[in-house]
Each structure stands twice: as structure tokens, then as C-alpha cells.
């Protein structure tokens, strides 16, 4: 069976002033197309590092990652960038919107960079989907946290990625806003059939995924269907 | 297009505004100085050429060839001709050996002839500008000819076989010091009358001048065509040697402008670099995000490059417009004050000025931005990840290279640029050390002080590296401003010293030995001081150590003199003056030679020089080399012989005299009594030098203003770099209950301390730099500037505190809730 994401014997070690520090080791993970996976764990357990490796933002010290069948280890930085441009979308905890651009321009940016012609129409369509059609010309500092994250979600889905990586998408939001964002995220995910890899420390959010894995001290402890866990 | 769209968005968000302003300022400084200097040079060249009456002269004892005229006509070169000769003129029983100039239509091609109907007029309503040449049958004459011949204007005089009417006196004319002018009073006649006089016969001593005027390129091409066709009797004369006195002044003025340009560009460059660093730090996250979205590094580099190049071109265009407007303002002022129409700047200067924008970007901004595309995409998840911003040494090296390039292209003075740069690098390094020391001292003092001081010292210590950097930047900016101000003041003073108000303004020549004593008495009785009287004979250097001297240098007769005392502005740089010089072993008299002429002719100490004086030979041994002060307007000689060496050659005497304007009519008295004496009115040359000094000084004043603006921009840019952090700190402090006045006071105190430290460093560095410049570049005496020692730290402290407080006002005044929410 072809997996959308496949991690084999994945490890990450960094050199610090006090010697080598192992952040991840022996991670084996497979994510099927259209599947939603939650990666949970305490702060410092290596969740964000794992997400970075799976998305090709960083390179592992050991093991390999196959993204939609392409071995990221065999690609250089530019090759990995191409894979991300073609297949990957992101939603970050800190939204990562450019403060000088309006909501519309933030959503348009990756499409413009990809050379898509109908970037503005698509951006407006997705901003409407997240309920921000009235705020397209507002700048991020003029939007609430929840609204900013909705812009980030519109930006991610407007490119129609095959895989969406979400890093603590509700980590900076209150619980009510968080729930709204989660509904939006999972709704659009279901609609587009996107593979979702979600990093969270919220049990409730993790439970909405089809499967979850838990990290502790850089090792994968539990892996199984969310309902079973 | 996408790059332009992104640029517009960046502009709108204010992220590139500071960079654009800094780039525009760099171009403004460069273009204003380059355009002004270019126009000044062209104007002075025109003014100098007006002294020749043309751009080039071909002198010969024969008329120029008809085919040369045809070639010049085909190239659209303006031409005219002049014949110079000496001839006896008669009026009744009186006669005089006059210096006659027959001029053809269109003379002069450059400059003007000023005339008057009032003898000895120098200015005023009676002076009019000639619109042509003397009409047929009339002559224009030197005022002194009238008493010499006992005639008045309107009377006739006889030249050869032709009688002509003296209709006007010449107040000024191009090439006033023609080949025969020293011999007699000037008479200017129409070329058409020349044949009627019948004075030019085969074998007559006459010098023909063929005058040429055109654009420099056309003229250079024509001269290239002409040169192989010239015989040994024909010589091309340019302005190179004609205006040596002005060249000295102009060179110093030009160096000053270049120095101002270097400093202006450097300040603007520092502002560009700081703005670029700020831009880079704000775009680290953006680049990480773009990379996480799959944008490749090469594309990111292209997008940023395209944006920045477009920005630099736009900024350069704006800077060029402002620079043009600034120098135009000076040109208008010059025109209003001195009635001098400045020549237009050349197109290449505009193009080079425009290109200085992208060049400044490459040198000052790109090194700070080059790392951007290398930011790792993982940074989007790990904000604390360190970034490699590239080696600072390369950034400094790149900035230095560009600065040198700009100085070489615009200033054409590599030594000056390199001197300033090396000095600045040393200063920056020393300033960093000093700043570190001063700030450490401040820490100890601050622990004993009140809360406002503690807050300020704590803020400095928290940002110790940034504080040191700010002190270095402030110190550099202030040092540059200080240097420029002091150098400008001392330079203008220096010029004033060189051309004092009571400097001799007339040369008196042709004083016969028997006239020396009565001449001195006449001056005394009119309360006029007299300088040393120099005996003088005209002679030509023919041989060096028995061999013919090189043909291309000093091909004319020179004035030879002898003196037992060395003039105050002469200095023996090699060999010995007569009081120490042992008699020559060969029994020859000694001669002291001007050092530059000696260099050009390859003359060594001890060489034997042979001179031809009125057909007789005289030999002398080189005893010493001397330097001269050409700007001093004292009589200067290339060759000074040992006293008595030329006693057998019938010398005439010369000297210089200061005549106050109200005693100008003394010339009439002098010439009436001694008609053979020749007076050269130097006051016009002095006025020309003063005009140039004023022009340069006006230009420098405006440049200084722009440099000051650059300094302010540097301060704002460096404070802006830490503004976000300051906002957060102020918000937190205010949330914890600190009053606004405490925080404001803390900010004022912090920047006042930084300013004071910068002021101390700047004063020390500026003094060191000025001493270097005084010794190596301007060649003026070294002088300390005590008045600046106390004033600079105090003024810098206040100034930096005000700019710092102004830049931080938003951080202090924004409500803490807003600051903390923005920071979240």
C-alpha cells in the first residue's frame, strides 16, 4: 500500500555546548492518504521537530522520510522545497501571517509565488469559506487571534495541498475560539480529502483525528486509533 | 511584476521606507557634489579659457595652413586669429615700443574684452563690454599708452605707414599677458588694418595665434589630427600652464568637496546598512515562511534582488532630482552673487550619479541581506533557532570597496579616499574598545545613582553589544561632521591667509636700475609699502650638463633673477642656500631651481645649466631646489642665481605693490613719470580666486547640511533597530507601575550617556583624523581645536538624547496594554 507519509528509523541529534543531544530516535510512522493523525506529547517531547522532519523543513540525523513516495533524504533543499510547494500546506500555532499584508494578500502570496493566475479569486473564495469575506482588506494586527488563524487556514487550503501539517493550531487561542477553528480545520479537511498531521497537546483535539501517536523524550510510545487510546 | 507587487506591499507596510530614504540620501549627496563639482570645473575651465581667448591656441611665427582651416571648418570648430608683434608707435614727437595685437573677426572665442572711455578705469559704469573687435581705422589701447605718447582718446597715432585713431582704452582682455606685453603698452587693432601698416615684413618678429574653440571631444579629435602636421615652429597651447595659481586653489577646493562627498556617502552608507539590517531582521520570518511554503532559495534571492534593485533605482532617481535641485540652488546663488553663469553638468555625471544608487545598495545593503535566502525553513517552527547572518568582515570589506569605487569615479582621488577609509576603520575599532570601557565605568557609577540613571544604565548593559555599536555609529557620524566642519573652517581661513586683504595686487616690471631709488621714494611719499625689488633678465635654458634640454618642458624664456635672501614663501627642500653653499669647484655661480621644474627636466643638484640671455651664454651650477607658494601672489622665479652672477646682463627690476582701491589712480602718476614701467593689475586675478573660494565655500555649506541630515538618519536608523524591544520593556515597566516620566527620563538619560561617550570618542578621533589630513592631504600647519573638546560631548549628548527620545516616543507613549498585546 502506498503511504502519503512514511518515516523509517527516524532520528534527530543536535550538537550543543554540552555535547550531543538526541531529540528523536527510532521513529517509525506511516500515514495513509486522507488519514488524519494527531501527534501528542508534553512540551519538549520532540513534536515540532518530528513535524519539521516529516514536512521536509529539516533533515534527519538518521533514517528517512518518504513524502508521497519521494525520499526527502535524496533531495536537496531546493528539491524538498519543490515537494512542499506541490503537496504540503501548513497551519502554525503563531499563525505566521505577514503583518504588512492584508488578509487577502496573505492568502494570495503562496499562489502568486506558485505562478497561479486566479490567485485573488481563489483567495477570496477561501476567505469566504472561513467566514472572513468582510475582512479581506484588514491587516493581521487589526484581526483577532481567531480571525488570524482563520486567514492562515484559508492560506493553507487555498493551495489545495495533499498533506496539511498543523502545529498546535489552537495553542494561542481561547477554548471557544479554538473549537470554532477546529471545526473549520476538520470541515475543510474532510471536504478536500487532505491528509492531516496535527500536533497538539489537547486530548480533545487529538481525539478528533482518526489516529494518534504519543511522543515522550523523543521516542514514540503509543500508536493506535484515537478511539482506542 | 510579482517583485514590484511585493515591493509595493513592503513600501506600504513601511519596511523599506528607511532603506529608500537612506539610499536616496546617498544619491542626493553624491549627485549634488558630483554635479556641482562638474559644473564648477567646467565653469572654471571656461573662465580659464577666457584668459586664452580660446580653448586652444596654435602659436607659430607663420600663419596657419589653409587646409587646417578647411578641416576645422568641416568639424564645425570656431576659429579666429591674432597676430602679436612689437612695433614703434608715434604721436607727434613721442614714440613707444608697443605690444600690438591685430585681431580677426570673432575674436575672442572665449571671454570678453572690456573697454572704457575713461583712462585707468577698472570697474564702474564707464566700463562696457565689447561686442566685436576694433573698427577698421581705430585702435583700442592700454591706458598707460596715453601718458606715454601724450595723447588723449580720439587722437591719432601712427603704426608703420598707417594712421589710426585711439578710440577706447582696454580695461581687460583675454590673454592680457601675451608674448610682447611686458615690453610695451598694448594696442589692439583690426586685422584688416594690418597690411596697411606694412610693419610685417619677411623676417619680422611676429607671433601668430590661431584660436580654436569647440566641445572638448571635437577639439581633442581635431588636435589628434593636427599634431602630426605641426612643425617644430608650431606649438599647441592649452590652459594647463596658463592658470597655475588658480589650479592650486581649485585643487584644494576640489579635495575638500571630495572629502565632503566621501563622508556624506559614508554616513548615508551607514544609514543604508543599518536600514538593511533592520529590513533583514524583519524578513527572517517571512523568508522562513516562504521556504516552508515551498519557495526555492534561488527564487527568493531573485525576488528580493529585483525588489531592492527597483527600489534603489527609484530612490536614486528621487535622490538625483533632489541633488540636482540642491546644486541648482547653489548655482543660482553663485549667479546672483558673482554674476557667473555656471556651465551645465555633463550627461555622464547624471548617469553616474543615478548609478550610485544601485552601487550603494550593492555595497552597503546587499551584504547585510545576502544571508536572507539561506534562512532554514525550520525557523518557522523554531523561533529561537540562531541564524548565520554572514561574516561582518565581508560586509565591511564590501562597503569599503564600494566607497573607494565611488570616490575614484566621482572624486578621482584615491589617496584621499583611502586615507579617510583607513582612518575610519581604525577609529571604529578604537571606538568600540573605548565605548566598551566607558560603558563599563558607567555601570559602576550607575549603581550609586538614582532610579532614572539605574534604569538607563540597566538598559545600556542589557543591550551592551547594541549600545557599543550605537556609540561607534554615533561617534563615527559626529566625527565625520566635526572633521568636515573644522576642515571647512580652517580651509577657508587658510585661503584667507594665502590671499590676505593687503596682499600685493600689482606687479611692477621693467624698472630700470637708475629708476629703482626714485621709484622707492615715490612709493614712500604715497604711503605705499614696497616689497623686495628683484633684478630680472629674460633668458632661456638651453643645456643641462652640456646636453640639449628636453624639448617639451619650459620651451619659453623665463625670468631669471638673483637674490641673497630667500623669500618668505620659498623653502629650500634640497641642497643649500647661498649662506651655506660652498663655492662651486668649477668656479661657476650657483643657481637655485624650483623643485617641480627640476623634476620635469631631470635636473640634479650639482648639474651645470646653460642659459641663453640675449644671445649670450651664461652657465651656473645647481645649488639647491626650492618650493614656491604660487597662491601667494608674490614674484616667483623658477631660477634664482647667486648675487652678482648676472651683473653683466643689463637687468631690469620688478616688484609687487599693494594698491588700495582708492589709490588706484597712482598708476597714472607712476606711468606718467616713468612711462617705460609696466604694471600688471593682479587685483583681477585675486578677485577671481576669491570668487572661486566663495563658490566652493557655498557648495560646501550645503553639502555639510546634507551630511548632517545623513548623521540624523544614522541615529534614527540605529535606534529603530531596537525599537520593538524597547516598546515591550516600556510596556512591561509601565504595567508594573513605573511612571511615564521615569521611563521618559530613563530614555533621555540612556541616550545622553551614549551621546556623551560618542562625543568624547568623536572628538579624539576627529582631532587625530584632522591632524592626518592636515599633514598628508591639505599640507597646512597642524593646529588643535580646543573649543570643540568640551562642546562636542555636550552637544552630542543633547542631540543624541533628543533624537533617541524622539525615536522612542511611540514606545513610551503607547498604553502598556496595547504594547503587551502587540508583543504577544
mmCIF file of C-alpha atoms in Angstrom, chain A residues 48-49 51-52 57-58 77-78 81-82 84-85 90 92 96 98 100-102 105 108-110 112-113 139 155 167, chain B residues 2 5-6 9 12-13 15 285-286 289-299 303 377-383:
data_model
loop_
_atom_site.group_PDB
_atom_site.id
_atom_site.type_symbol
_atom_site.label_atom_id
_atom_site.label_comp_id
_atom_site.label_asym_id
_atom_site.label_seq_id
_atom_site.Cartn_x
_atom_site.Cartn_y
_atom_site.Cartn_z
ATOM 1 C CA UNK A 48 7.648 20.089 16.453
ATOM 2 C CA UNK A 49 10.960 18.508 15.472
ATOM 3 C CA UNK A 51 6.711 17.664 12.215
ATOM 4 C CA UNK A 52 9.652 19.557 10.717
ATOM 5 C CA UNK A 57 11.592 21.531 6.730
ATOM 6 C CA UNK A 58 14.566 19.884 8.393
ATOM 7 C CA UNK A 77 16.957 21.898 -0.145
ATOM 8 C CA UNK A 78 15.544 23.068 -3.478
ATOM 9 C CA UNK A 81 11.037 22.998 -1.397
ATOM 10 C CA UNK A 82 9.508 21.784 -4.671
ATOM 11 C CA UNK A 84 6.420 21.234 -0.239
ATOM 12 C CA UNK A 85 5.203 23.657 -2.908
ATOM 13 C CA UNK A 90 0.882 24.446 6.967
ATOM 14 C CA UNK A 92 1.114 27.268 12.649
ATOM 15 C CA UNK A 96 2.776 33.214 10.676
ATOM 16 C CA UNK A 98 2.910 38.734 7.285
ATOM 17 C CA UNK A 100 2.348 44.204 6.282
ATOM 18 C CA UNK A 101 -0.009 42.290 4.004
ATOM 19 C CA UNK A 102 -3.802 42.312 4.138
ATOM 20 C CA UNK A 105 -2.685 39.303 0.195
ATOM 21 C CA UNK A 108 -2.757 35.070 -2.226
ATOM 22 C CA UNK A 109 1.001 35.047 -1.539
ATOM 23 C CA UNK A 110 1.791 31.295 -1.919
ATOM 24 C CA UNK A 112 1.319 34.163 -6.531
ATOM 25 C CA UNK A 113 4.690 32.631 -5.793
ATOM 26 C CA UNK A 139 -4.187 43.689 8.204
ATOM 27 C CA UNK A 155 -3.996 30.291 3.054
ATOM 28 C CA UNK A 167 1.340 22.752 14.600
ATOM 29 C CA UNK B 2 5.463 39.972 -8.732
ATOM 30 C CA UNK B 5 3.941 43.984 -6.287
ATOM 31 C CA UNK B 6 5.866 42.691 -3.290
ATOM 32 C CA UNK B 9 3.409 45.909 -0.293
ATOM 33 C CA UNK B 12 3.110 50.310 2.121
ATOM 34 C CA UNK B 13 3.952 48.492 5.319
ATOM 35 C CA UNK B 15 9.510 48.186 5.887
ATOM 36 C CA UNK B 285 10.457 35.010 9.493
ATOM 37 C CA UNK B 286 8.985 35.939 6.139
ATOM 38 C CA UNK B 289 7.593 31.096 5.898
ATOM 39 C CA UNK B 290 8.115 31.409 2.136
ATOM 40 C CA UNK B 291 10.530 28.484 2.234
ATOM 41 C CA UNK B 292 8.115 26.385 4.264
ATOM 42 C CA UNK B 293 5.557 27.158 1.551
ATOM 43 C CA UNK B 294 7.955 25.654 -0.968
ATOM 44 C CA UNK B 295 9.579 28.737 -2.467
ATOM 45 C CA UNK B 296 13.101 27.881 -3.544
ATOM 46 C CA UNK B 297 16.105 29.847 -2.262
ATOM 47 C CA UNK B 298 17.099 30.985 -5.763
ATOM 48 C CA UNK B 299 13.637 32.388 -6.376
ATOM 49 C CA UNK B 303 12.562 38.295 -5.702
ATOM 50 C CA UNK B 377 12.615 26.779 6.712
ATOM 51 C CA UNK B 378 12.531 25.054 10.130
ATOM 52 C CA UNK B 379 12.882 28.534 11.627
ATOM 53 C CA UNK B 380 9.143 28.826 11.070
ATOM 54 C CA UNK B 381 8.667 26.237 13.837
ATOM 55 C CA UNK B 382 11.685 27.068 15.993
ATOM 56 C CA UNK B 383 11.819 30.841 16.542
#
